[in-house]
Coordinates of N, CA and C in Angstrom, one line a residue:
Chain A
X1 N -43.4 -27.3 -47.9 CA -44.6 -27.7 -47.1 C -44.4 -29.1 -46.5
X2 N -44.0 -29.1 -45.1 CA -44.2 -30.8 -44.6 C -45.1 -31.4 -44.7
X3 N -46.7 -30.9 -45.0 CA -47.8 -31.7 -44.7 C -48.6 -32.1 -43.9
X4 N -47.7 -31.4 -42.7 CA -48.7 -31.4 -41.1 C -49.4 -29.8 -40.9
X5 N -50.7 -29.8 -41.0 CA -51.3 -29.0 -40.9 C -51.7 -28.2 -39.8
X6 N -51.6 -27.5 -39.3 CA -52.2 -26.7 -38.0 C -52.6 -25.5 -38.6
X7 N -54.0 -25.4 -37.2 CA -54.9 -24.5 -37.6 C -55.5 -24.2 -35.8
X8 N -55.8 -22.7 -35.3 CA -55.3 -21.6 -36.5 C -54.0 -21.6 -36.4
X9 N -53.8 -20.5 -36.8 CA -52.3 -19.9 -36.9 C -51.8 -18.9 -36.2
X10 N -52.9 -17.7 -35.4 CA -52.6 -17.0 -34.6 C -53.9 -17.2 -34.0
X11 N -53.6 -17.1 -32.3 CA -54.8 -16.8 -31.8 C -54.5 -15.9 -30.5
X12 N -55.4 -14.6 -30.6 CA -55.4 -14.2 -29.5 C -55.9 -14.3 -28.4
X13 N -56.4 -14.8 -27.2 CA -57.1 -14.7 -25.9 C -56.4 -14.3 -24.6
X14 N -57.8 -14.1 -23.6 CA -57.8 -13.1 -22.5 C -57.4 -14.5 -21.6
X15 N -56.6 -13.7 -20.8 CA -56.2 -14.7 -19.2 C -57.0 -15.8 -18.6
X16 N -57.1 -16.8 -18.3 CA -58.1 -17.6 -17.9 C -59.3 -18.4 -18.6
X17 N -58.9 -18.4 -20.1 CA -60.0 -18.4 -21.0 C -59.3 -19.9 -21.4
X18 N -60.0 -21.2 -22.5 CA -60.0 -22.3 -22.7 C -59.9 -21.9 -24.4
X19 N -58.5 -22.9 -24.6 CA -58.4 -22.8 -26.8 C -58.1 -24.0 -26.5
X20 N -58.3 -24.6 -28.3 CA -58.0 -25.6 -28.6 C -57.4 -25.5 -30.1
X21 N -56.4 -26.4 -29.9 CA -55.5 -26.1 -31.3 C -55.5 -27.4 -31.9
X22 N -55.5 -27.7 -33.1 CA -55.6 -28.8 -34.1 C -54.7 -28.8 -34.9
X23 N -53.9 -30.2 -35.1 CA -53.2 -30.5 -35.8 C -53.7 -32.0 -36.4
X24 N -53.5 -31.7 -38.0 CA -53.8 -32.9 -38.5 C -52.5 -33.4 -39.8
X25 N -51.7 -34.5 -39.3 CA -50.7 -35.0 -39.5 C -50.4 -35.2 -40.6
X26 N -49.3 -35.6 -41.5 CA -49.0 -35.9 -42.9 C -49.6 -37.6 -43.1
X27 N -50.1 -37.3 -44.2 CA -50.9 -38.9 -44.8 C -50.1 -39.7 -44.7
X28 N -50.5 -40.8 -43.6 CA -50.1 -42.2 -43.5 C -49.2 -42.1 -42.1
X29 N -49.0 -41.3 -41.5 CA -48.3 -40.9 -39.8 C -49.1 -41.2 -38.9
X30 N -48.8 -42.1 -38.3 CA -49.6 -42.6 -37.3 C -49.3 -42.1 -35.9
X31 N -48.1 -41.1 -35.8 CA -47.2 -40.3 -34.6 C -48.1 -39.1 -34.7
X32 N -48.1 -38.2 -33.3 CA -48.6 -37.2 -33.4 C -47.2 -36.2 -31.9
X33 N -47.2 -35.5 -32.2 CA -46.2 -35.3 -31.2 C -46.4 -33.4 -30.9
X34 N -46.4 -33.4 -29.5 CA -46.7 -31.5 -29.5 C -45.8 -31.2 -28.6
X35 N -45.1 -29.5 -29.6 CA -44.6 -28.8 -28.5 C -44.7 -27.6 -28.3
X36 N -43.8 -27.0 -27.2 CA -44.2 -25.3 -26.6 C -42.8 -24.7 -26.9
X37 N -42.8 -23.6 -28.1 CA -41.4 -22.8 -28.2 C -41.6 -21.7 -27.6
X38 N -41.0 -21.3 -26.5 CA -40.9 -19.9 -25.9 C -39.5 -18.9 -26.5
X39 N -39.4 -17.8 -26.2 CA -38.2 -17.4 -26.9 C -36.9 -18.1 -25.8
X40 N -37.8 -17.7 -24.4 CA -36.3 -18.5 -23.3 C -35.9 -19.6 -23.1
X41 N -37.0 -20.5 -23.6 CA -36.8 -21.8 -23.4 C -37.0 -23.2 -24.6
X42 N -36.8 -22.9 -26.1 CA -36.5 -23.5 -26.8 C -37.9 -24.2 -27.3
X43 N -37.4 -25.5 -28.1 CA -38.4 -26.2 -28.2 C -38.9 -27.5 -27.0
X44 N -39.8 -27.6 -26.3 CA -40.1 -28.1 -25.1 C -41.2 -29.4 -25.6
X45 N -40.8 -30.9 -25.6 CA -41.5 -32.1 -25.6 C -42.7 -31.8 -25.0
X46 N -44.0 -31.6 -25.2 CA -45.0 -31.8 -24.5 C -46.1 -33.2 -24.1
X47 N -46.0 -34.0 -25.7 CA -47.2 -34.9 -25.7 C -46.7 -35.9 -26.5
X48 N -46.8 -36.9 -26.7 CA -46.7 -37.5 -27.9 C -48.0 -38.9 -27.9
X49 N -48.5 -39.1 -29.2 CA -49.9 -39.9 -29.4 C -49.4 -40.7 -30.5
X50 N -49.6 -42.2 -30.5 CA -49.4 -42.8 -31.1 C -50.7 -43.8 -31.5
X51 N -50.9 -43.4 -32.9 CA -52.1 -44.5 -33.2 C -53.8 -44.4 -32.1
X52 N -53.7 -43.1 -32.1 CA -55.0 -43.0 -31.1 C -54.7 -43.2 -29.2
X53 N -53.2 -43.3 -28.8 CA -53.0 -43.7 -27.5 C -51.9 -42.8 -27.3
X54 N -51.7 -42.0 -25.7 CA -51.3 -41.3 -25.3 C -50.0 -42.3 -25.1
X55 N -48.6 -42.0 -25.8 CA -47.5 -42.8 -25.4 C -46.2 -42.4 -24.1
X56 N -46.3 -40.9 -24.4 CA -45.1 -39.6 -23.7 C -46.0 -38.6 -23.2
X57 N -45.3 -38.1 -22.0 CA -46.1 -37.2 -21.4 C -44.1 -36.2 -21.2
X58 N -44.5 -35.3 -21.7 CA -43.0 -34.2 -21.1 C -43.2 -33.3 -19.9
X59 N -43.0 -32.1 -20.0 CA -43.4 -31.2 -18.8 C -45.1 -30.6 -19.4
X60 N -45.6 -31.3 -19.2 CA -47.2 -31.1 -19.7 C -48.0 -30.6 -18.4
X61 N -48.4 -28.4 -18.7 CA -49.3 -28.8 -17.1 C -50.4 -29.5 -17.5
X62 N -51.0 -29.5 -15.8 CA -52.0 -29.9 -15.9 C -53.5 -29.4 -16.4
X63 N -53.3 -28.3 -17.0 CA -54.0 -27.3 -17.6 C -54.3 -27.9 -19.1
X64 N -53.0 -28.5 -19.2 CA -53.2 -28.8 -20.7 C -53.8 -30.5 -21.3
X65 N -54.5 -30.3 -21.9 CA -54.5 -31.9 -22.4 C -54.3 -32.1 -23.6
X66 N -54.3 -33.4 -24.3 CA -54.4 -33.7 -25.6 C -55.3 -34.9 -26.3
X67 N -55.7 -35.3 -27.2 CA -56.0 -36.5 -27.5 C -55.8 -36.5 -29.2
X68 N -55.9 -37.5 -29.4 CA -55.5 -37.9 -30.8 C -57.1 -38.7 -31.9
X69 N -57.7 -38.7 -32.8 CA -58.7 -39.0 -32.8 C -58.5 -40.4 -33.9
X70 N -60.1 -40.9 -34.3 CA -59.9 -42.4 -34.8 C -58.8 -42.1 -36.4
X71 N -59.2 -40.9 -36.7 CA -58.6 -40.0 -38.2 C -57.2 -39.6 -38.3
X72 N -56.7 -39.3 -36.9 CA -55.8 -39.2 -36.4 C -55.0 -38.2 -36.3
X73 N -56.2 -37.1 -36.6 CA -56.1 -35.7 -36.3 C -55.9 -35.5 -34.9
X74 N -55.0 -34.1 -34.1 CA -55.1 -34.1 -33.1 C -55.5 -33.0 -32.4
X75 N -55.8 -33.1 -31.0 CA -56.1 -31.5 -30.3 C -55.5 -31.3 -29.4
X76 N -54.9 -30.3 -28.9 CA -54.5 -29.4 -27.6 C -55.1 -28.8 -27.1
X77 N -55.3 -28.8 -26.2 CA -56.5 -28.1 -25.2 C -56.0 -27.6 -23.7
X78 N -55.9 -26.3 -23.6 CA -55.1 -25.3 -22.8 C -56.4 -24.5 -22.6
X79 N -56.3 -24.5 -21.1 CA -57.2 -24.3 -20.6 C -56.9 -23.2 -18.6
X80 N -57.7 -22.0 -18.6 CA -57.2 -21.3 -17.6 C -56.0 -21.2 -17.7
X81 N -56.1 -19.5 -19.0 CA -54.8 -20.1 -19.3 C -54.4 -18.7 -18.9
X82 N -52.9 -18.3 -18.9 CA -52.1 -17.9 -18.4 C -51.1 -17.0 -19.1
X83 N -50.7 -15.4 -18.8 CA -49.5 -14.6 -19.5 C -48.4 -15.5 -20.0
X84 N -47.8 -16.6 -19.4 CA -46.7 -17.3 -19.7 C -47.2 -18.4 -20.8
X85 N -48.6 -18.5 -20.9 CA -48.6 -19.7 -21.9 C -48.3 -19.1 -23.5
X86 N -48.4 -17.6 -23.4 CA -47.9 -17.1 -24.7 C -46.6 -17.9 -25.2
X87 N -46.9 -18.6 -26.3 CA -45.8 -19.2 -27.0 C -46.6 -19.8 -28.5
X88 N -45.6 -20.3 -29.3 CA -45.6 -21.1 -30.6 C -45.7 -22.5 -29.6
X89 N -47.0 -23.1 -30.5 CA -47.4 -24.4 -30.4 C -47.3 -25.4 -31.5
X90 N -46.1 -26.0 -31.5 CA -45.8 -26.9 -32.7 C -46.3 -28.3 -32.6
X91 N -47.0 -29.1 -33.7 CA -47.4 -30.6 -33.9 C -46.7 -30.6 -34.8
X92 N -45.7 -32.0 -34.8 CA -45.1 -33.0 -35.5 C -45.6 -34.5 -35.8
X93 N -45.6 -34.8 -36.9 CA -45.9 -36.4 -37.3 C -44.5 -37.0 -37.8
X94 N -44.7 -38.2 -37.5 CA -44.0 -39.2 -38.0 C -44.8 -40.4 -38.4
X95 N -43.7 -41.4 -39.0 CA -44.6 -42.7 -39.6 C -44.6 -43.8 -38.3
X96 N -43.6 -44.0 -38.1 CA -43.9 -45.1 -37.0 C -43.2 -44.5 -35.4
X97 N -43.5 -45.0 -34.5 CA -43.3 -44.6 -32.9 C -42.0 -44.2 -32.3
X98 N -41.0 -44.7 -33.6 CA -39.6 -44.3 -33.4 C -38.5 -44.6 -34.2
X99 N -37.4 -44.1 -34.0 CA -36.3 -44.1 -35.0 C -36.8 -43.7 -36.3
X100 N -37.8 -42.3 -36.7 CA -37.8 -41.7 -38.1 C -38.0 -40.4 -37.6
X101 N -37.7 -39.8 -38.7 CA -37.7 -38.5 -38.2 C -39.3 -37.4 -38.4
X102 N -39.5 -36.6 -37.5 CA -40.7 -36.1 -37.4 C -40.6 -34.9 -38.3
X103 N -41.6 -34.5 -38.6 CA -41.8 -33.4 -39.8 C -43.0 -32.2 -39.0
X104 N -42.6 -31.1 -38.8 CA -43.5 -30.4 -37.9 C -44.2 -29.2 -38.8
X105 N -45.3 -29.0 -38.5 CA -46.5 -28.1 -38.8 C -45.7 -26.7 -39.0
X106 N -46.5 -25.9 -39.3 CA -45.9 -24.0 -39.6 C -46.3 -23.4 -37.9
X107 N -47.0 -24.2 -36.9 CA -47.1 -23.4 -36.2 C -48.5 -22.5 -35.4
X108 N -49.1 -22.7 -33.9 CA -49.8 -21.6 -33.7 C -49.4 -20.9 -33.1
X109 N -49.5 -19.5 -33.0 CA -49.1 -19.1 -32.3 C -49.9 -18.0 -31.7
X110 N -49.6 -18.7 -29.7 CA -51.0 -18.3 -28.8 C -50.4 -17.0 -28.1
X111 N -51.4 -16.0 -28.0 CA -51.1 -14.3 -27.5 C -52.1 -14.4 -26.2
X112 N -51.7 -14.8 -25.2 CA -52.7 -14.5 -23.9 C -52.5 -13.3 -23.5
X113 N -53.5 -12.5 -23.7 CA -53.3 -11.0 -22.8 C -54.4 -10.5 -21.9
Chain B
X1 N -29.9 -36.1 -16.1 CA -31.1 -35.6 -17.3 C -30.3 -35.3 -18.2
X2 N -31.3 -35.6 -19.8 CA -31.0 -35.5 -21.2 C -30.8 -33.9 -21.4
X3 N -29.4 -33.8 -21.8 CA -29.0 -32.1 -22.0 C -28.7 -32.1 -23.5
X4 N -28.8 -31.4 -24.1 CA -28.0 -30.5 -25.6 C -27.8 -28.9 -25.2
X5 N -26.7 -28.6 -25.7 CA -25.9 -28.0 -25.8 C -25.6 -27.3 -27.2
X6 N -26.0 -26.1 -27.8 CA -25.6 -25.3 -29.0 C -24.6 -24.3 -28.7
X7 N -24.1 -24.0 -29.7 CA -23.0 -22.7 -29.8 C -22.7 -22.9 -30.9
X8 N -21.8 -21.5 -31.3 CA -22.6 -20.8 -30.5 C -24.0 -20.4 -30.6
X9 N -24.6 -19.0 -29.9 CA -25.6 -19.2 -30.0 C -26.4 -18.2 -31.3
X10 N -25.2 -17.6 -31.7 CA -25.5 -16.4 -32.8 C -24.1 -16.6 -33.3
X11 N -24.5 -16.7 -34.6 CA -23.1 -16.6 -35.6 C -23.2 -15.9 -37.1
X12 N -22.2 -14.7 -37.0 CA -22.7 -13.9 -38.2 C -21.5 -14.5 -39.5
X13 N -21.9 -14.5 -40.8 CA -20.9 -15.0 -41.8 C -20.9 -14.2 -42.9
X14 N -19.6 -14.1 -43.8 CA -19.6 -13.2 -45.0 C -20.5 -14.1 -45.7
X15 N -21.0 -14.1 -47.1 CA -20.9 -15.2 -48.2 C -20.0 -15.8 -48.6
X16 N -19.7 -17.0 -48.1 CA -18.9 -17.9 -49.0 C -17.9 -18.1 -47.5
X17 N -18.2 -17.6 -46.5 CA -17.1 -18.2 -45.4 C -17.6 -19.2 -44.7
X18 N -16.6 -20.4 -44.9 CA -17.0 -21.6 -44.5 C -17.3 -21.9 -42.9
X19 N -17.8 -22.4 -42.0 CA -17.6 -23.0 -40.8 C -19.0 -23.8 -40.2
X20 N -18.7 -24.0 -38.9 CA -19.4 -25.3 -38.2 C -20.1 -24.8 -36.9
X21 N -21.1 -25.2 -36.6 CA -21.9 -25.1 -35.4 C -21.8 -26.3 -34.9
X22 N -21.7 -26.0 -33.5 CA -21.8 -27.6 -33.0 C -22.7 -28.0 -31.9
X23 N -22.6 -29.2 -31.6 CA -24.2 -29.3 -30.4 C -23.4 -30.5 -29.9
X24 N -23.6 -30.3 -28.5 CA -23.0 -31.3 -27.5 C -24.2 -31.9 -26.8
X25 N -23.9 -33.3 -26.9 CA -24.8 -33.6 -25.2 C -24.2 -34.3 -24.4
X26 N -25.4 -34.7 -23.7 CA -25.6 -35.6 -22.5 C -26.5 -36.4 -22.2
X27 N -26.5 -37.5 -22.6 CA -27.6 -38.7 -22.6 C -27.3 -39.4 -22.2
X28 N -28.6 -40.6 -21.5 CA -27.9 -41.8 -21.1 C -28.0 -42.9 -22.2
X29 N -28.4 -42.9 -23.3 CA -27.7 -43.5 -25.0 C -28.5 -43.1 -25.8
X30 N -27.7 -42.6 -26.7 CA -28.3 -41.9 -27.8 C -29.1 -42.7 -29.0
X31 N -29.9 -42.8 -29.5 CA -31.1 -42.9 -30.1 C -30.6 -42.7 -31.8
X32 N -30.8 -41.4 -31.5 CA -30.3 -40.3 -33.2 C -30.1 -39.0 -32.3
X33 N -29.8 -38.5 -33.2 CA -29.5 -37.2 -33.2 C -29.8 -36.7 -34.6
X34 N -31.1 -35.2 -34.6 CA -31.6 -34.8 -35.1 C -31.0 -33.4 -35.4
X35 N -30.5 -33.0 -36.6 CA -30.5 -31.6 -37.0 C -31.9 -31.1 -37.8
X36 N -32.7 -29.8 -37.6 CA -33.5 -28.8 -38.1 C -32.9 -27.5 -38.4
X37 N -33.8 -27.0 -39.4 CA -33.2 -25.7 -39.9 C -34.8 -25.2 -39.4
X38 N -34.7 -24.0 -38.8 CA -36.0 -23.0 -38.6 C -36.2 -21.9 -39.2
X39 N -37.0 -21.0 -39.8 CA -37.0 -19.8 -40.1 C -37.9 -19.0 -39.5
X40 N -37.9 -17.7 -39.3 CA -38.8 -17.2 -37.9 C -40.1 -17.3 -38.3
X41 N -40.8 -17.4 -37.5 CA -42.3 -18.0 -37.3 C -42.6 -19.1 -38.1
X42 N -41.7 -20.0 -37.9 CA -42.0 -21.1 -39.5 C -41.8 -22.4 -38.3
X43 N -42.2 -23.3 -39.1 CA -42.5 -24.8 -38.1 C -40.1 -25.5 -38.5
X44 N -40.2 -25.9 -38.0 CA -38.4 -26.7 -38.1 C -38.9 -27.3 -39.3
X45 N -37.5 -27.1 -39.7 CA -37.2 -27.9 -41.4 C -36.7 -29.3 -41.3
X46 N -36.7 -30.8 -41.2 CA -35.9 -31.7 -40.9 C -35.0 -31.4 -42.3
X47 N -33.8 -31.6 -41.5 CA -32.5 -31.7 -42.2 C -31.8 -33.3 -42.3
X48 N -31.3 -33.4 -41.1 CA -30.5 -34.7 -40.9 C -30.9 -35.8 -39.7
X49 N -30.9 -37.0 -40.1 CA -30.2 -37.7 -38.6 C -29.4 -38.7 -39.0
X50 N -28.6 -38.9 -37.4 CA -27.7 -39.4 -37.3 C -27.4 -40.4 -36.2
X51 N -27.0 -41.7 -36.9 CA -27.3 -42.6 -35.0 C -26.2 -42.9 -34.6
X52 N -25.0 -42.8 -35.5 CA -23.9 -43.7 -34.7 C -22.7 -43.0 -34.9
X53 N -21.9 -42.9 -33.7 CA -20.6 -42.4 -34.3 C -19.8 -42.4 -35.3
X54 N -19.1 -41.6 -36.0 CA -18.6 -41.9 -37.3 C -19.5 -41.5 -38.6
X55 N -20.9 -41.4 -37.9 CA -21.6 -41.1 -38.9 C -21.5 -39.9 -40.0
X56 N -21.9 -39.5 -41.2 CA -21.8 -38.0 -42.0 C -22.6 -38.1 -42.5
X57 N -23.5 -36.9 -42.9 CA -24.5 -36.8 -44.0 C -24.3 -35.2 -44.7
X58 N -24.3 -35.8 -46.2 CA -24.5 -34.0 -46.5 C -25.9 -33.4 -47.6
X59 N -25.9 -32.8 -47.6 CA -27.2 -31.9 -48.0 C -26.5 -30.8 -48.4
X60 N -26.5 -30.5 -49.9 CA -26.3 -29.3 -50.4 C -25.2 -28.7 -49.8
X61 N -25.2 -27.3 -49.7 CA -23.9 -26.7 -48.6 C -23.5 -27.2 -46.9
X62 N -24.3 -28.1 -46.5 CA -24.2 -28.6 -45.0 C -23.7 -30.0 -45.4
X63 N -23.1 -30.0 -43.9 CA -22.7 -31.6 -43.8 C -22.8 -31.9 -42.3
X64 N -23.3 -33.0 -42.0 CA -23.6 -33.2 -40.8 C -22.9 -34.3 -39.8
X65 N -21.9 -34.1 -38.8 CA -21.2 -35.1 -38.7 C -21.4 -35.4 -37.0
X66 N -21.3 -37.2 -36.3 CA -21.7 -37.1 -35.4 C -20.1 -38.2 -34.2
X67 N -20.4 -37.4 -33.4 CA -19.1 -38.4 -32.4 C -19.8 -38.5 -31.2
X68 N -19.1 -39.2 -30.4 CA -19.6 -39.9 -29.1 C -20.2 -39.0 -28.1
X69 N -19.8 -37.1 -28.4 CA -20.3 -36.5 -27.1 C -20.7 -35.3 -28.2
X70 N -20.5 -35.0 -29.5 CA -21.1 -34.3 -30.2 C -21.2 -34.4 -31.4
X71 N -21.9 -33.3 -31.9 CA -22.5 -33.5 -33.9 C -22.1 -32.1 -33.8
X72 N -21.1 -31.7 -35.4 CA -21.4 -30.7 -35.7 C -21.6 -30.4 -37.0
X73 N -22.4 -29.6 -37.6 CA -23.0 -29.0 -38.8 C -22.1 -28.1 -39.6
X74 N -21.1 -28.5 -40.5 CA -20.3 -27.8 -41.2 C -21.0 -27.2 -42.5
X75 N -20.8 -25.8 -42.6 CA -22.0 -25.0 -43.4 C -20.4 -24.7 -44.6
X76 N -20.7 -25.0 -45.7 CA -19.5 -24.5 -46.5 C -19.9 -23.7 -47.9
X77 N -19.3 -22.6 -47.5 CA -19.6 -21.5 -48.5 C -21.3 -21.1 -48.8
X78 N -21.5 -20.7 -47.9 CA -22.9 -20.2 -47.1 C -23.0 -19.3 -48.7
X79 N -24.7 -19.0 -48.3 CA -25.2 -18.0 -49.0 C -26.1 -17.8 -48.3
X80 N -26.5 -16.4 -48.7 CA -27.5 -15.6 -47.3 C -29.3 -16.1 -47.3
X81 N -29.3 -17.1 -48.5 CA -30.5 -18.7 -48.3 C -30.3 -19.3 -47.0
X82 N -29.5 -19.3 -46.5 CA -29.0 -20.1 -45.5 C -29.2 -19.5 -44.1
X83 N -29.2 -18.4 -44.1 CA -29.4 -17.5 -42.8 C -31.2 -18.0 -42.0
X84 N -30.6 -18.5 -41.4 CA -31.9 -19.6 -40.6 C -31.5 -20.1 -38.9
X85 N -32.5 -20.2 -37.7 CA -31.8 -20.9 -36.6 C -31.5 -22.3 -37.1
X86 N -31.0 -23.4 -36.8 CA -30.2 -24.4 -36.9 C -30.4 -25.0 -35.5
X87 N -31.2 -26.2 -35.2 CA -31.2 -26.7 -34.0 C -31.0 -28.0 -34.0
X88 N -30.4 -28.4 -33.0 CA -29.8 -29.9 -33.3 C -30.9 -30.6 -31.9
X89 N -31.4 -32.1 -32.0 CA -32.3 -32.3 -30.9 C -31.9 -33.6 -31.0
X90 N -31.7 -34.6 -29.8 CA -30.9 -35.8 -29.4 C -33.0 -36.7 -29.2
X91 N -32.8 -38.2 -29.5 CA -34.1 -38.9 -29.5 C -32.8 -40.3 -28.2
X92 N -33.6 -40.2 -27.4 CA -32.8 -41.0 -26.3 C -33.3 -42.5 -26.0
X93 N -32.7 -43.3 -26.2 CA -32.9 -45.1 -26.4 C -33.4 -45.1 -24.5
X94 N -34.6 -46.3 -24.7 CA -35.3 -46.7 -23.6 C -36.0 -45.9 -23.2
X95 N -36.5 -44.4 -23.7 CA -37.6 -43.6 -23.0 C -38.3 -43.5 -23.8
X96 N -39.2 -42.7 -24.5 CA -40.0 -42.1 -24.9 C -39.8 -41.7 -26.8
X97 N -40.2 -41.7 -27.3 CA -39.8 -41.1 -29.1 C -39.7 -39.5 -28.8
X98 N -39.6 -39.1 -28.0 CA -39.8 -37.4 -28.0 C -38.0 -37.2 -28.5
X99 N -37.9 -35.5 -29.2 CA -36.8 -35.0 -29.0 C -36.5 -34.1 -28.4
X100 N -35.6 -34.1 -27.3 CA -34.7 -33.3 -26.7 C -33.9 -32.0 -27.1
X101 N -34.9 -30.9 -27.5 CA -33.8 -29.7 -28.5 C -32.6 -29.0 -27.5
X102 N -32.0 -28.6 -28.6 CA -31.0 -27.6 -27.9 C -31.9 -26.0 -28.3
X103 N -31.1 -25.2 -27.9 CA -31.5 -23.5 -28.1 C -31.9 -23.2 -29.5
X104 N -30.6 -23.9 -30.2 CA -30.3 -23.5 -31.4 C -28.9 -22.8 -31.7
X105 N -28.7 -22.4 -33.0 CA -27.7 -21.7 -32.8 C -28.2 -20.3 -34.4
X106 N -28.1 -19.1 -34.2 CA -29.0 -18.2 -35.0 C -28.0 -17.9 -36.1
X107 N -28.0 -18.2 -37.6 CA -27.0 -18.3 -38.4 C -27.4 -16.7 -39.2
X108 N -26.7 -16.0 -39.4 CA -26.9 -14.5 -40.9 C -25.4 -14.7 -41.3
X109 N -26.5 -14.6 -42.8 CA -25.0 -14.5 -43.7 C -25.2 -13.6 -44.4
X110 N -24.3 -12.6 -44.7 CA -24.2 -11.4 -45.3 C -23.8 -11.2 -46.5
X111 N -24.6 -10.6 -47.4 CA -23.8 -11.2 -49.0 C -22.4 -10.2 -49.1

């Protein structure tokens, strides 16, 4: 168990519809970091939140946002969403903004049909 | 642009046959370089990092070793515990803390 929690764990929704996924980080990580595993295209940098502030932005659409909260719990929020957004949505924490290594959640994973 | 590179990308092994996966990049200066172990539908395992050439780390049956244009993961005398993807991901100096994955490489080992 890393300690980074995500919830849910599977979700199913219809084309065009708005989810929001929660990740709440290992005690004392002040990093918040999200990604999109597809089977064709790997693990993909989406977001990264540092201490309540948006630091990295990767190939993030515009569909998607995130924020990080004062607790430092975070959310993803995908929205009008799309056959191709089917994938595993991973959150990782770390302790500080860089040079340590991130420890990632079990995983949601989103079924648009 | 920040590339990695895995191979291969599926590798089958008896128990107990030793060998190496490797991960190549291309960055404009490397940071670390991160190895994970994944299991299917499971979040990445942190294994290793590694920041400077010359570097080695080992863990149990792995060892992780890093040079100026690659890292490779020498798995010795595997046991079918080990049958996991294996992804190596580069963190790149002057941008961002994000990591850069490769594919992976899909390890079974066969008792």
């Amino acid at each position: 168990d890393s300690g980074v929690t995500q919830t849910p764990k599977h979700l199913i929704t219809a084309t065009g519809q708005r989810v929001t996924l929660r990740c709440s980080p290992r005690s004392g990580d002040l990093s918040v970091y999200w990604y999109q595993q597809s089977l064709d295209q790997g693990l993909q940098f989406l977001i990264h939140y540092y201490n309540g502030e948006e630091r990295a932005k990767g190939n993030i659409l515009e569909r998607f946002s995130a924020q990080q909260f004062p607790d430092l719990h975070s959310e993803l929020n995908l929205s009008s969403l799309e056959l191709g957004d089917s994938a595993l949505y991973f959150c990782a924490s770390s302790v500080y903004d860089r040079d340590t290594e991130a420890f990632f959640g079990q995983g949601t994973r989103l079924t648009v049909v | 642009e920040d590339q990695v590179t895995q191979s291969p990308e599926a590798l089958r092994l008896q128990e107990g046959e030793s060998s190496s996966l490797n991960c190549s990049y291309t960055v404009s200066g490397l940071r670390g370089l991160f190895w994970y172990r994944q299991d299917p539908g499971k979040g990445p395992e942190f294994l290793f990092t590694l920041y400077s050439a010359g570097e080695e780390k080992e863990k149990e049956r792995l060892k992780a070793t890093l040079t100026k244009k690659e890292s490779f993961l020498h798995i010795t005398a595997p046991k079918p515990e080990d049958s996991a993807t294996y992804l190596c991901a580069v963190q790149v100096q002057g941008g961002s803390e994000k990591l850069v994955f490769g594919k992976g490489t899909k390890l079974t080992v066969n008792p």
